[in-house]
JSON list of C-alpha atoms and ligand atoms in Angstrom, two decimals:
[
{"chain": "A", "resi": 14, "resn": "UNK", "atom": "CA", "xyz": [106.82, 68.02, 75.95]},
{"chain": "A", "resi": 15, "resn": "UNK", "atom": "CA", "xyz": [103.13, 67.55, 75.20]},
{"chain": "A", "resi": 16, "resn": "UNK", "atom": "CA", "xyz": [100.21, 66.40, 77.38]},
{"chain": "A", "resi": 17, "resn": "UNK", "atom": "CA", "xyz": [97.16, 65.33, 75.39]},
{"chain": "A", "resi": 18, "resn": "UNK", "atom": "CA", "xyz": [93.69, 66.36, 76.56]},
{"chain": "A", "resi": 19, "resn": "UNK", "atom": "CA", "xyz": [90.29, 65.51, 75.06]},
{"chain": "A", "resi": 20, "resn": "UNK", "atom": "CA", "xyz": [89.86, 68.66, 72.92]},
{"chain": "A", "resi": 21, "resn": "UNK", "atom": "CA", "xyz": [93.21, 70.37, 73.44]},
{"chain": "A", "resi": 22, "resn": "UNK", "atom": "CA", "xyz": [96.80, 69.67, 74.34]},
{"chain": "A", "resi": 23, "resn": "UNK", "atom": "CA", "xyz": [99.21, 71.24, 76.78]},
{"chain": "A", "resi": 24, "resn": "UNK", "atom": "CA", "xyz": [102.51, 72.02, 75.08]},
{"chain": "A", "resi": 25, "resn": "UNK", "atom": "CA", "xyz": [105.53, 74.23, 75.57]},
{"chain": "A", "resi": 26, "resn": "UNK", "atom": "CA", "xyz": [105.17, 77.95, 74.90]},
{"chain": "A", "resi": 27, "resn": "UNK", "atom": "CA", "xyz": [106.59, 79.18, 71.57]},
{"chain": "A", "resi": 28, "resn": "UNK", "atom": "CA", "xyz": [107.73, 82.65, 70.51]},
{"chain": "A", "resi": 29, "resn": "UNK", "atom": "CA", "xyz": [105.16, 82.36, 67.70]},
{"chain": "A", "resi": 30, "resn": "UNK", "atom": "CA", "xyz": [102.35, 82.39, 70.30]},
{"chain": "A", "resi": 31, "resn": "UNK", "atom": "CA", "xyz": [102.72, 86.17, 70.57]},
{"chain": "A", "resi": 32, "resn": "UNK", "atom": "CA", "xyz": [99.73, 87.23, 68.43]},
{"chain": "A", "resi": 33, "resn": "UNK", "atom": "CA", "xyz": [97.29, 84.75, 70.00]},
{"chain": "A", "resi": 34, "resn": "UNK", "atom": "CA", "xyz": [98.55, 85.57, 73.47]},
{"chain": "A", "resi": 35, "resn": "UNK", "atom": "CA", "xyz": [97.87, 89.28, 73.01]},
{"chain": "A", "resi": 36, "resn": "UNK", "atom": "CA", "xyz": [94.47, 88.59, 71.39]},
{"chain": "A", "resi": 37, "resn": "UNK", "atom": "CA", "xyz": [93.22, 86.43, 74.25]},
{"chain": "A", "resi": 38, "resn": "UNK", "atom": "CA", "xyz": [95.10, 87.76, 77.29]},
{"chain": "A", "resi": 39, "resn": "UNK", "atom": "CA", "xyz": [94.22, 91.39, 76.64]},
{"chain": "A", "resi": 40, "resn": "UNK", "atom": "CA", "xyz": [90.75, 90.97, 78.13]},
{"chain": "A", "resi": 41, "resn": "UNK", "atom": "CA", "xyz": [89.66, 92.43, 81.47]},
{"chain": "A", "resi": 42, "resn": "UNK", "atom": "CA", "xyz": [87.33, 89.46, 81.99]},
{"chain": "A", "resi": 43, "resn": "UNK", "atom": "CA", "xyz": [90.38, 87.17, 81.92]},
{"chain": "A", "resi": 44, "resn": "UNK", "atom": "CA", "xyz": [92.71, 89.24, 84.10]},
{"chain": "A", "resi": 45, "resn": "UNK", "atom": "CA", "xyz": [90.11, 90.42, 86.67]},
{"chain": "A", "resi": 46, "resn": "UNK", "atom": "CA", "xyz": [90.84, 87.74, 89.26]},
{"chain": "A", "resi": 47, "resn": "UNK", "atom": "CA", "xyz": [94.44, 86.99, 88.30]},
{"chain": "A", "resi": 48, "resn": "UNK", "atom": "CA", "xyz": [97.57, 88.20, 90.08]},
{"chain": "A", "resi": 49, "resn": "UNK", "atom": "CA", "xyz": [98.99, 91.59, 89.12]},
{"chain": "A", "resi": 50, "resn": "UNK", "atom": "CA", "xyz": [101.77, 89.86, 87.15]},
{"chain": "A", "resi": 51, "resn": "UNK", "atom": "CA", "xyz": [99.05, 89.25, 84.53]},
{"chain": "A", "resi": 52, "resn": "UNK", "atom": "CA", "xyz": [98.37, 92.91, 83.64]},
{"chain": "A", "resi": 53, "resn": "UNK", "atom": "CA", "xyz": [95.56, 94.72, 81.92]},
{"chain": "A", "resi": 54, "resn": "UNK", "atom": "CA", "xyz": [95.89, 96.00, 79.28]},
{"chain": "A", "resi": 55, "resn": "UNK", "atom": "CA", "xyz": [98.06, 93.10, 78.15]},
{"chain": "A", "resi": 56, "resn": "UNK", "atom": "CA", "xyz": [100.45, 94.64, 75.64]},
{"chain": "A", "resi": 57, "resn": "UNK", "atom": "CA", "xyz": [102.83, 93.30, 73.01]},
{"chain": "A", "resi": 58, "resn": "UNK", "atom": "CA", "xyz": [105.68, 94.00, 75.44]},
{"chain": "A", "resi": 59, "resn": "UNK", "atom": "CA", "xyz": [103.95, 91.92, 78.13]},
{"chain": "A", "resi": 60, "resn": "UNK", "atom": "CA", "xyz": [103.56, 89.03, 75.68]},
{"chain": "A", "resi": 61, "resn": "UNK", "atom": "CA", "xyz": [107.17, 89.28, 74.52]},
{"chain": "A", "resi": 62, "resn": "UNK", "atom": "CA", "xyz": [108.48, 89.44, 78.10]},
{"chain": "A", "resi": 63, "resn": "UNK", "atom": "CA", "xyz": [106.51, 86.33, 79.04]},
{"chain": "A", "resi": 64, "resn": "UNK", "atom": "CA", "xyz": [107.53, 84.35, 75.95]},
{"chain": "A", "resi": 65, "resn": "UNK", "atom": "CA", "xyz": [111.20, 85.35, 76.21]},
{"chain": "A", "resi": 66, "resn": "UNK", "atom": "CA", "xyz": [111.15, 84.34, 79.88]},
{"chain": "A", "resi": 67, "resn": "UNK", "atom": "CA", "xyz": [109.37, 81.03, 79.50]},
{"chain": "A", "resi": 68, "resn": "UNK", "atom": "CA", "xyz": [110.48, 79.50, 76.20]},
{"chain": "A", "resi": 69, "resn": "UNK", "atom": "CA", "xyz": [113.22, 76.95, 76.58]},
{"chain": "A", "resi": 70, "resn": "UNK", "atom": "CA", "xyz": [112.91, 76.70, 80.37]},
{"chain": "A", "resi": 71, "resn": "UNK", "atom": "CA", "xyz": [113.66, 73.17, 81.54]},
{"chain": "A", "resi": 72, "resn": "UNK", "atom": "CA", "xyz": [112.11, 71.24, 83.15]},
{"chain": "A", "resi": 73, "resn": "UNK", "atom": "CA", "xyz": [108.80, 72.43, 81.73]},
{"chain": "A", "resi": 74, "resn": "UNK", "atom": "CA", "xyz": [106.44, 73.72, 84.43]},
{"chain": "A", "resi": 75, "resn": "UNK", "atom": "CA", "xyz": [104.34, 76.10, 82.32]},
{"chain": "A", "resi": 76, "resn": "UNK", "atom": "CA", "xyz": [102.27, 75.00, 79.35]},
{"chain": "A", "resi": 77, "resn": "UNK", "atom": "CA", "xyz": [100.30, 76.73, 76.64]},
{"chain": "A", "resi": 78, "resn": "UNK", "atom": "CA", "xyz": [96.79, 75.35, 76.15]},
{"chain": "A", "resi": 79, "resn": "UNK", "atom": "CA", "xyz": [96.61, 74.56, 72.44]},
{"chain": "A", "resi": 80, "resn": "UNK", "atom": "CA", "xyz": [93.46, 74.14, 70.34]},
{"chain": "A", "resi": 81, "resn": "UNK", "atom": "CA", "xyz": [94.09, 73.36, 66.67]},
{"chain": "A", "resi": 82, "resn": "UNK", "atom": "CA", "xyz": [97.58, 74.85, 66.86]},
{"chain": "A", "resi": 83, "resn": "UNK", "atom": "CA", "xyz": [96.48, 78.10, 68.49]},
{"chain": "A", "resi": 84, "resn": "UNK", "atom": "CA", "xyz": [97.41, 79.05, 72.04]},
{"chain": "A", "resi": 85, "resn": "UNK", "atom": "CA", "xyz": [94.16, 79.77, 73.94]},
{"chain": "A", "resi": 86, "resn": "UNK", "atom": "CA", "xyz": [95.41, 79.90, 77.53]},
{"chain": "A", "resi": 87, "resn": "UNK", "atom": "CA", "xyz": [98.05, 78.81, 79.96]},
{"chain": "A", "resi": 88, "resn": "UNK", "atom": "CA", "xyz": [98.57, 76.63, 83.00]},
{"chain": "A", "resi": 89, "resn": "UNK", "atom": "CA", "xyz": [101.64, 76.37, 85.17]},
{"chain": "A", "resi": 90, "resn": "UNK", "atom": "CA", "xyz": [103.16, 75.87, 88.58]},
{"chain": "A", "resi": 91, "resn": "UNK", "atom": "CA", "xyz": [105.71, 77.73, 90.66]},
{"chain": "A", "resi": 92, "resn": "UNK", "atom": "CA", "xyz": [107.69, 75.73, 93.16]},
{"chain": "A", "resi": 93, "resn": "UNK", "atom": "CA", "xyz": [107.86, 77.08, 96.68]},
{"chain": "A", "resi": 94, "resn": "UNK", "atom": "CA", "xyz": [111.26, 76.99, 98.36]},
{"chain": "A", "resi": 95, "resn": "UNK", "atom": "CA", "xyz": [112.93, 76.50, 101.75]},
{"chain": "A", "resi": 96, "resn": "UNK", "atom": "CA", "xyz": [110.73, 74.59, 104.16]},
{"chain": "A", "resi": 97, "resn": "UNK", "atom": "CA", "xyz": [107.87, 74.81, 101.61]},
{"chain": "A", "resi": 98, "resn": "UNK", "atom": "CA", "xyz": [109.89, 73.07, 98.88]},
{"chain": "A", "resi": 99, "resn": "UNK", "atom": "CA", "xyz": [107.49, 70.11, 98.62]},
{"chain": "A", "resi": 100, "resn": "UNK", "atom": "CA", "xyz": [104.68, 72.53, 97.70]},
{"chain": "A", "resi": 101, "resn": "UNK", "atom": "CA", "xyz": [103.87, 74.09, 94.34]},
{"chain": "A", "resi": 102, "resn": "UNK", "atom": "CA", "xyz": [101.43, 76.88, 93.48]},
{"chain": "A", "resi": 103, "resn": "UNK", "atom": "CA", "xyz": [99.23, 76.29, 90.44]},
{"chain": "A", "resi": 104, "resn": "UNK", "atom": "CA", "xyz": [97.75, 78.99, 88.19]},
{"chain": "A", "resi": 105, "resn": "UNK", "atom": "CA", "xyz": [95.77, 79.01, 84.95]},
{"chain": "A", "resi": 106, "resn": "UNK", "atom": "CA", "xyz": [93.74, 81.07, 82.52]},
{"chain": "A", "resi": 107, "resn": "UNK", "atom": "CA", "xyz": [91.66, 80.37, 79.45]},
{"chain": "A", "resi": 108, "resn": "UNK", "atom": "CA", "xyz": [90.58, 82.61, 76.56]},
{"chain": "A", "resi": 109, "resn": "UNK", "atom": "CA", "xyz": [86.99, 83.76, 77.05]},
{"chain": "A", "resi": 110, "resn": "UNK", "atom": "CA", "xyz": [85.54, 82.12, 73.87]},
{"chain": "A", "resi": 111, "resn": "UNK", "atom": "CA", "xyz": [86.52, 78.72, 75.33]},
{"chain": "A", "resi": 112, "resn": "UNK", "atom": "CA", "xyz": [84.93, 79.08, 78.77]},
{"chain": "A", "resi": 113, "resn": "UNK", "atom": "CA", "xyz": [82.26, 76.67, 79.92]},
{"chain": "A", "resi": 114, "resn": "UNK", "atom": "CA", "xyz": [83.51, 73.66, 77.95]},
{"chain": "A", "resi": 115, "resn": "UNK", "atom": "CA", "xyz": [85.12, 71.82, 80.89]},
{"chain": "A", "resi": 116, "resn": "UNK", "atom": "CA", "xyz": [88.56, 72.47, 79.41]},
{"chain": "A", "resi": 117, "resn": "UNK", "atom": "CA", "xyz": [90.22, 73.81, 82.53]},
{"chain": "A", "resi": 118, "resn": "UNK", "atom": "CA", "xyz": [89.18, 70.98, 84.85]},
{"chain": "A", "resi": 119, "resn": "UNK", "atom": "CA", "xyz": [90.68, 68.57, 82.30]},
{"chain": "A", "resi": 120, "resn": "UNK", "atom": "CA", "xyz": [93.82, 70.69, 81.93]},
{"chain": "A", "resi": 121, "resn": "UNK", "atom": "CA", "xyz": [94.20, 70.90, 85.70]},
{"chain": "A", "resi": 122, "resn": "UNK", "atom": "CA", "xyz": [93.92, 67.14, 86.08]},
{"chain": "A", "resi": 123, "resn": "UNK", "atom": "CA", "xyz": [96.59, 66.66, 83.39]},
{"chain": "A", "resi": 124, "resn": "UNK", "atom": "CA", "xyz": [98.83, 69.14, 85.17]},
{"chain": "A", "resi": 125, "resn": "UNK", "atom": "CA", "xyz": [98.33, 67.55, 88.59]},
{"chain": "A", "resi": 126, "resn": "UNK", "atom": "CA", "xyz": [99.32, 64.13, 87.24]},
{"chain": "A", "resi": 127, "resn": "UNK", "atom": "CA", "xyz": [102.31, 65.58, 85.39]},
{"chain": "A", "resi": 128, "resn": "UNK", "atom": "CA", "xyz": [103.61, 67.35, 88.49]},
{"chain": "A", "resi": 129, "resn": "UNK", "atom": "CA", "xyz": [103.08, 64.45, 90.89]},
{"chain": "A", "resi": 130, "resn": "UNK", "atom": "CA", "xyz": [104.60, 61.98, 88.38]},
{"chain": "A", "resi": 131, "resn": "UNK", "atom": "CA", "xyz": [107.69, 64.03, 87.59]},
{"chain": "A", "resi": 132, "resn": "UNK", "atom": "CA", "xyz": [108.55, 66.18, 90.61]},
{"chain": "A", "resi": 133, "resn": "UNK", "atom": "CA", "xyz": [109.14, 65.66, 94.31]},
{"chain": "A", "resi": 134, "resn": "UNK", "atom": "CA", "xyz": [106.00, 67.60, 95.23]},
{"chain": "A", "resi": 135, "resn": "UNK", "atom": "CA", "xyz": [103.30, 66.47, 97.67]},
{"chain": "A", "resi": 136, "resn": "UNK", "atom": "CA", "xyz": [101.08, 69.55, 97.78]},
{"chain": "A", "resi": 137, "resn": "UNK", "atom": "CA", "xyz": [99.56, 71.68, 95.03]},
{"chain": "A", "resi": 138, "resn": "UNK", "atom": "CA", "xyz": [97.83, 74.85, 96.18]},
{"chain": "A", "resi": 139, "resn": "UNK", "atom": "CA", "xyz": [96.30, 78.05, 94.94]},
{"chain": "A", "resi": 140, "resn": "UNK", "atom": "CA", "xyz": [94.28, 81.01, 96.17]},
{"chain": "A", "resi": 141, "resn": "UNK", "atom": "CA", "xyz": [91.03, 82.05, 94.46]},
{"chain": "A", "resi": 142, "resn": "UNK", "atom": "CA", "xyz": [89.54, 85.53, 94.90]},
{"chain": "A", "resi": 143, "resn": "UNK", "atom": "CA", "xyz": [86.05, 85.15, 96.32]},
{"chain": "A", "resi": 144, "resn": "UNK", "atom": "CA", "xyz": [83.98, 86.36, 93.32]},
{"chain": "A", "resi": 145, "resn": "UNK", "atom": "CA", "xyz": [85.69, 83.79, 91.06]},
{"chain": "A", "resi": 146, "resn": "UNK", "atom": "CA", "xyz": [83.28, 80.92, 91.61]},
{"chain": "A", "resi": 147, "resn": "UNK", "atom": "CA", "xyz": [84.07, 79.51, 88.13]},
{"chain": "A", "resi": 148, "resn": "UNK", "atom": "CA", "xyz": [87.66, 78.87, 89.22]},
{"chain": "A", "resi": 149, "resn": "UNK", "atom": "CA", "xyz": [86.52, 77.31, 92.50]},
{"chain": "A", "resi": 150, "resn": "UNK", "atom": "CA", "xyz": [84.39, 74.88, 90.46]},
{"chain": "A", "resi": 151, "resn": "UNK", "atom": "CA", "xyz": [87.41, 74.05, 88.29]},
{"chain": "A", "resi": 152, "resn": "UNK", "atom": "CA", "xyz": [89.44, 73.13, 91.36]},
{"chain": "A", "resi": 153, "resn": "UNK", "atom": "CA", "xyz": [86.66, 71.09, 92.92]},
{"chain": "A", "resi": 154, "resn": "UNK", "atom": "CA", "xyz": [86.19, 69.15, 89.68]},
{"chain": "A", "resi": 155, "resn": "UNK", "atom": "CA", "xyz": [89.95, 68.50, 89.60]},
{"chain": "A", "resi": 156, "resn": "UNK", "atom": "CA", "xyz": [89.94, 67.10, 93.14]},
{"chain": "A", "resi": 157, "resn": "UNK", "atom": "CA", "xyz": [91.18, 70.08, 95.13]},
{"chain": "A", "resi": 158, "resn": "UNK", "atom": "CA", "xyz": [89.75, 70.77, 98.59]},
{"chain": "A", "resi": 159, "resn": "UNK", "atom": "CA", "xyz": [88.98, 74.18, 100.04]},
{"chain": "A", "resi": 160, "resn": "UNK", "atom": "CA", "xyz": [91.08, 74.54, 103.20]},
{"chain": "A", "resi": 161, "resn": "UNK", "atom": "CA", "xyz": [90.19, 78.00, 104.37]},
{"chain": "A", "resi": 162, "resn": "UNK", "atom": "CA", "xyz": [89.55, 81.63, 103.62]},
{"chain": "A", "resi": 163, "resn": "UNK", "atom": "CA", "xyz": [91.92, 84.54, 104.07]},
{"chain": "A", "resi": 164, "resn": "UNK", "atom": "CA", "xyz": [89.66, 87.48, 104.82]},
{"chain": "A", "resi": 165, "resn": "UNK", "atom": "CA", "xyz": [90.53, 90.58, 102.77]},
{"chain": "A", "resi": 166, "resn": "UNK", "atom": "CA", "xyz": [93.84, 88.96, 101.77]},
{"chain": "A", "resi": 167, "resn": "UNK", "atom": "CA", "xyz": [93.71, 90.58, 98.32]},
{"chain": "A", "resi": 168, "resn": "UNK", "atom": "CA", "xyz": [93.37, 94.22, 97.31]},
{"chain": "A", "resi": 169, "resn": "UNK", "atom": "CA", "xyz": [92.76, 94.52, 93.58]},
{"chain": "A", "resi": 170, "resn": "UNK", "atom": "CA", "xyz": [90.58, 96.56, 91.22]},
{"chain": "A", "resi": 171, "resn": "UNK", "atom": "CA", "xyz": [90.09, 99.03, 94.09]},
{"chain": "A", "resi": 172, "resn": "UNK", "atom": "CA", "xyz": [88.42, 96.49, 96.37]},
{"chain": "A", "resi": 173, "resn": "UNK", "atom": "CA", "xyz": [89.23, 93.81, 98.90]},
{"chain": "A", "resi": 174, "resn": "UNK", "atom": "CA", "xyz": [88.74, 90.16, 98.05]},
{"chain": "A", "resi": 175, "resn": "UNK", "atom": "CA", "xyz": [88.74, 87.20, 100.40]},
{"chain": "A", "resi": 176, "resn": "UNK", "atom": "CA", "xyz": [91.16, 84.51, 99.23]},
{"chain": "A", "resi": 177, "resn": "UNK", "atom": "CA", "xyz": [89.82, 80.95, 99.18]},
{"chain": "A", "resi": 178, "resn": "UNK", "atom": "CA", "xyz": [92.75, 78.58, 99.62]},
{"chain": "A", "resi": 179, "resn": "UNK", "atom": "CA", "xyz": [92.48, 75.28, 97.72]},
{"chain": "A", "resi": 180, "resn": "UNK", "atom": "CA", "xyz": [94.93, 72.39, 97.86]},
{"chain": "A", "resi": 181, "resn": "UNK", "atom": "CA", "xyz": [95.41, 68.88, 96.59]},
{"chain": "A", "resi": 182, "resn": "UNK", "atom": "CA", "xyz": [97.71, 66.74, 98.71]},
{"chain": "A", "resi": 183, "resn": "UNK", "atom": "CA", "xyz": [99.26, 63.55, 97.40]},
{"chain": "B", "resi": 577, "resn": "COA", "atom": "C1", "xyz": [88.02, 80.11, 85.64]},
{"chain": "B", "resi": 577, "resn": "COA", "atom": "C2", "xyz": [88.23, 79.46, 84.29]},
{"chain": "B", "resi": 577, "resn": "COA", "atom": "C3", "xyz": [89.62, 78.89, 84.23]},
{"chain": "B", "resi": 577, "resn": "COA", "atom": "C4", "xyz": [87.20, 78.34, 84.08]},
{"chain": "B", "resi": 577, "resn": "COA", "atom": "O1", "xyz": [87.60, 77.47, 83.04]},
{"chain": "B", "resi": 577, "resn": "COA", "atom": "P1", "xyz": [86.52, 76.65, 82.18]},
{"chain": "B", "resi": 577, "resn": "COA", "atom": "O2", "xyz": [87.25, 75.74, 81.26]},
{"chain": "B", "resi": 577, "resn": "COA", "atom": "O3", "xyz": [85.54, 77.59, 81.59]},
{"chain": "B", "resi": 577, "resn": "COA", "atom": "O4", "xyz": [85.82, 75.80, 83.35]},
{"chain": "B", "resi": 577, "resn": "COA", "atom": "P2", "xyz": [84.45, 74.97, 83.28]},
{"chain": "B", "resi": 577, "resn": "COA", "atom": "O5", "xyz": [84.00, 74.78, 81.87]},
{"chain": "B", "resi": 577, "resn": "COA", "atom": "O6", "xyz": [84.64, 73.78, 84.14]},
{"chain": "B", "resi": 577, "resn": "COA", "atom": "O7", "xyz": [83.43, 75.95, 83.99]},
{"chain": "B", "resi": 577, "resn": "COA", "atom": "C5", "xyz": [83.66, 76.28, 85.36]},
{"chain": "B", "resi": 577, "resn": "COA", "atom": "C6", "xyz": [82.52, 77.09, 85.86]},
{"chain": "B", "resi": 577, "resn": "COA", "atom": "O8", "xyz": [82.46, 78.30, 85.11]},
{"chain": "B", "resi": 577, "resn": "COA", "atom": "C7", "xyz": [81.12, 78.75, 85.01]},
{"chain": "B", "resi": 577, "resn": "COA", "atom": "N1", "xyz": [80.85, 78.97, 83.58]},
{"chain": "B", "resi": 577, "resn": "COA", "atom": "C8", "xyz": [80.47, 78.09, 82.65]},
{"chain": "B", "resi": 577, "resn": "COA", "atom": "N2", "xyz": [80.34, 78.69, 81.47]},
{"chain": "B", "resi": 577, "resn": "COA", "atom": "C9", "xyz": [80.65, 79.98, 81.66]},
{"chain": "B", "resi": 577, "resn": "COA", "atom": "C10", "xyz": [80.71, 81.10, 80.81]},
{"chain": "B", "resi": 577, "resn": "COA", "atom": "N3", "xyz": [80.41, 81.01, 79.51]},
{"chain": "B", "resi": 577, "resn": "COA", "atom": "N4", "xyz": [81.07, 82.28, 81.34]},
{"chain": "B", "resi": 577, "resn": "COA", "atom": "C11", "xyz": [81.37, 82.38, 82.63]},
{"chain": "B", "resi": 577, "resn": "COA", "atom": "N5", "xyz": [81.37, 81.33, 83.49]},
{"chain": "B", "resi": 577, "resn": "COA", "atom": "C12", "xyz": [81.00, 80.16, 83.00]},
{"chain": "B", "resi": 577, "resn": "COA", "atom": "C13", "xyz": [80.26, 77.71, 85.63]},
{"chain": "B", "resi": 577, "resn": "COA", "atom": "O9", "xyz": [79.97, 78.11, 86.95]},
{"chain": "B", "resi": 577, "resn": "COA", "atom": "C14", "xyz": [81.15, 76.49, 85.64]},
{"chain": "B", "resi": 577, "resn": "COA", "atom": "O10", "xyz": [80.85, 75.64, 86.71]},
{"chain": "B", "resi": 577, "resn": "COA", "atom": "P3", "xyz": [79.82, 74.38, 86.47]},
{"chain": "B", "resi": 577, "resn": "COA", "atom": "O11", "xyz": [80.50, 73.48, 85.48]},
{"chain": "B", "resi": 577, "resn": "COA", "atom": "O12", "xyz": [79.69, 73.79, 87.82]},
{"chain": "B", "resi": 577, "resn": "COA", "atom": "O13", "xyz": [78.56, 74.95, 85.92]},
{"chain": "B", "resi": 577, "resn": "COA", "atom": "C15", "xyz": [88.06, 80.50, 83.15]},
{"chain": "B", "resi": 577, "resn": "COA", "atom": "O14", "xyz": [86.82, 81.11, 83.33]},
{"chain": "B", "resi": 577, "resn": "COA", "atom": "C16", "xyz": [89.14, 81.58, 83.15]},
{"chain": "B", "resi": 577, "resn": "COA", "atom": "O15", "xyz": [90.19, 81.37, 82.54]},
{"chain": "B", "resi": 577, "resn": "COA", "atom": "N6", "xyz": [88.90, 82.71, 83.84]},
{"chain": "B", "resi": 577, "resn": "COA", "atom": "C17", "xyz": [89.85, 83.83, 83.85]},
{"chain": "B", "resi": 577, "resn": "COA", "atom": "C18", "xyz": [91.18, 83.50, 84.54]},
{"chain": "B", "resi": 577, "resn": "COA", "atom": "C19", "xyz": [90.99, 83.01, 85.95]},
{"chain": "B", "resi": 577, "resn": "COA", "atom": "O16", "xyz": [90.13, 83.47, 86.68]},
{"chain": "B", "resi": 577, "resn": "COA", "atom": "N7", "xyz": [91.85, 82.04, 86.33]},
{"chain": "B", "resi": 577, "resn": "COA", "atom": "C20", "xyz": [91.80, 81.43, 87.67]},
{"chain": "B", "resi": 577, "resn": "COA", "atom": "C21", "xyz": [92.42, 82.29, 88.71]},
{"chain": "B", "resi": 577, "resn": "COA", "atom": "S1", "xyz": [92.31, 81.50, 90.31]}
]
C-alpha cells in the first residue's frame, strides 16, 4: 500500500525503519504536543514496540512518511467504536528537519481521501494542544474546521493546555 505525494510517499511501516524512527522521534520538539503514547526520550524499545505492533496490520491505517526511502514521520487514524464507529481520530508527526515544507498538509489530504474512499467513516477529528499553532495550520490547509475548545482538557509537561477540536465531515 503506497500513497504518492509531491515530495514524499505514504507507505506501510517496516521493521527496517527502526534507526530512522529513533533518530527523528527522539526529539522533544516533536513529542511536546503529542499524546503520552509518543514518549520522550524515544528509545530503541519504543521504536521496536511500535514497529512490532504496526507492521503487517491490515487494513493499513498507519503510514510512514517516506522521503527517498527514509522514514521521516508518521500519519495514521484510530477508529472510534460503539456509537462513534463512523468517526476516526487522525494523528501525525514529522521529523524536525522537514518542517515548513507543506508536507503535512499534503500528507493529511492524502490520508483524508484514503480513509473516506476505503472505509465507512464520515467524520475525521483530532485535538490540538493550544500552543501548537503549526498543527492547527496543517488542519486548516487540509480542510478541517475548528469546532470548539476544551478548556484545560490536557495536562502535559507540567502545565494545562486547552484542546482545540478540529474535524472534517464528509
Ligand atoms: C505540526 C507539524 C506536523 C507541521 O507540519 P509541516 O509539514 O511543517 O506543516 P507546514 O509546512 O504546513 O507548516 C505549518 C505551520 O508551521 C509553521 N512553521 C513553518 N515552518 C516552521 C519551522 N521551521 N519550525 C516551526 N514551525 C514552522 C508555520 O506556522 C506554518 O504555517 P503557515 O504555512 O501558515 O506559515 C510538524 O511541525 C510536526 O510534526 N510537529 C510535531 C508533532 C505534532 O505536533 N503533531 C501534531 C499533533 S496535533
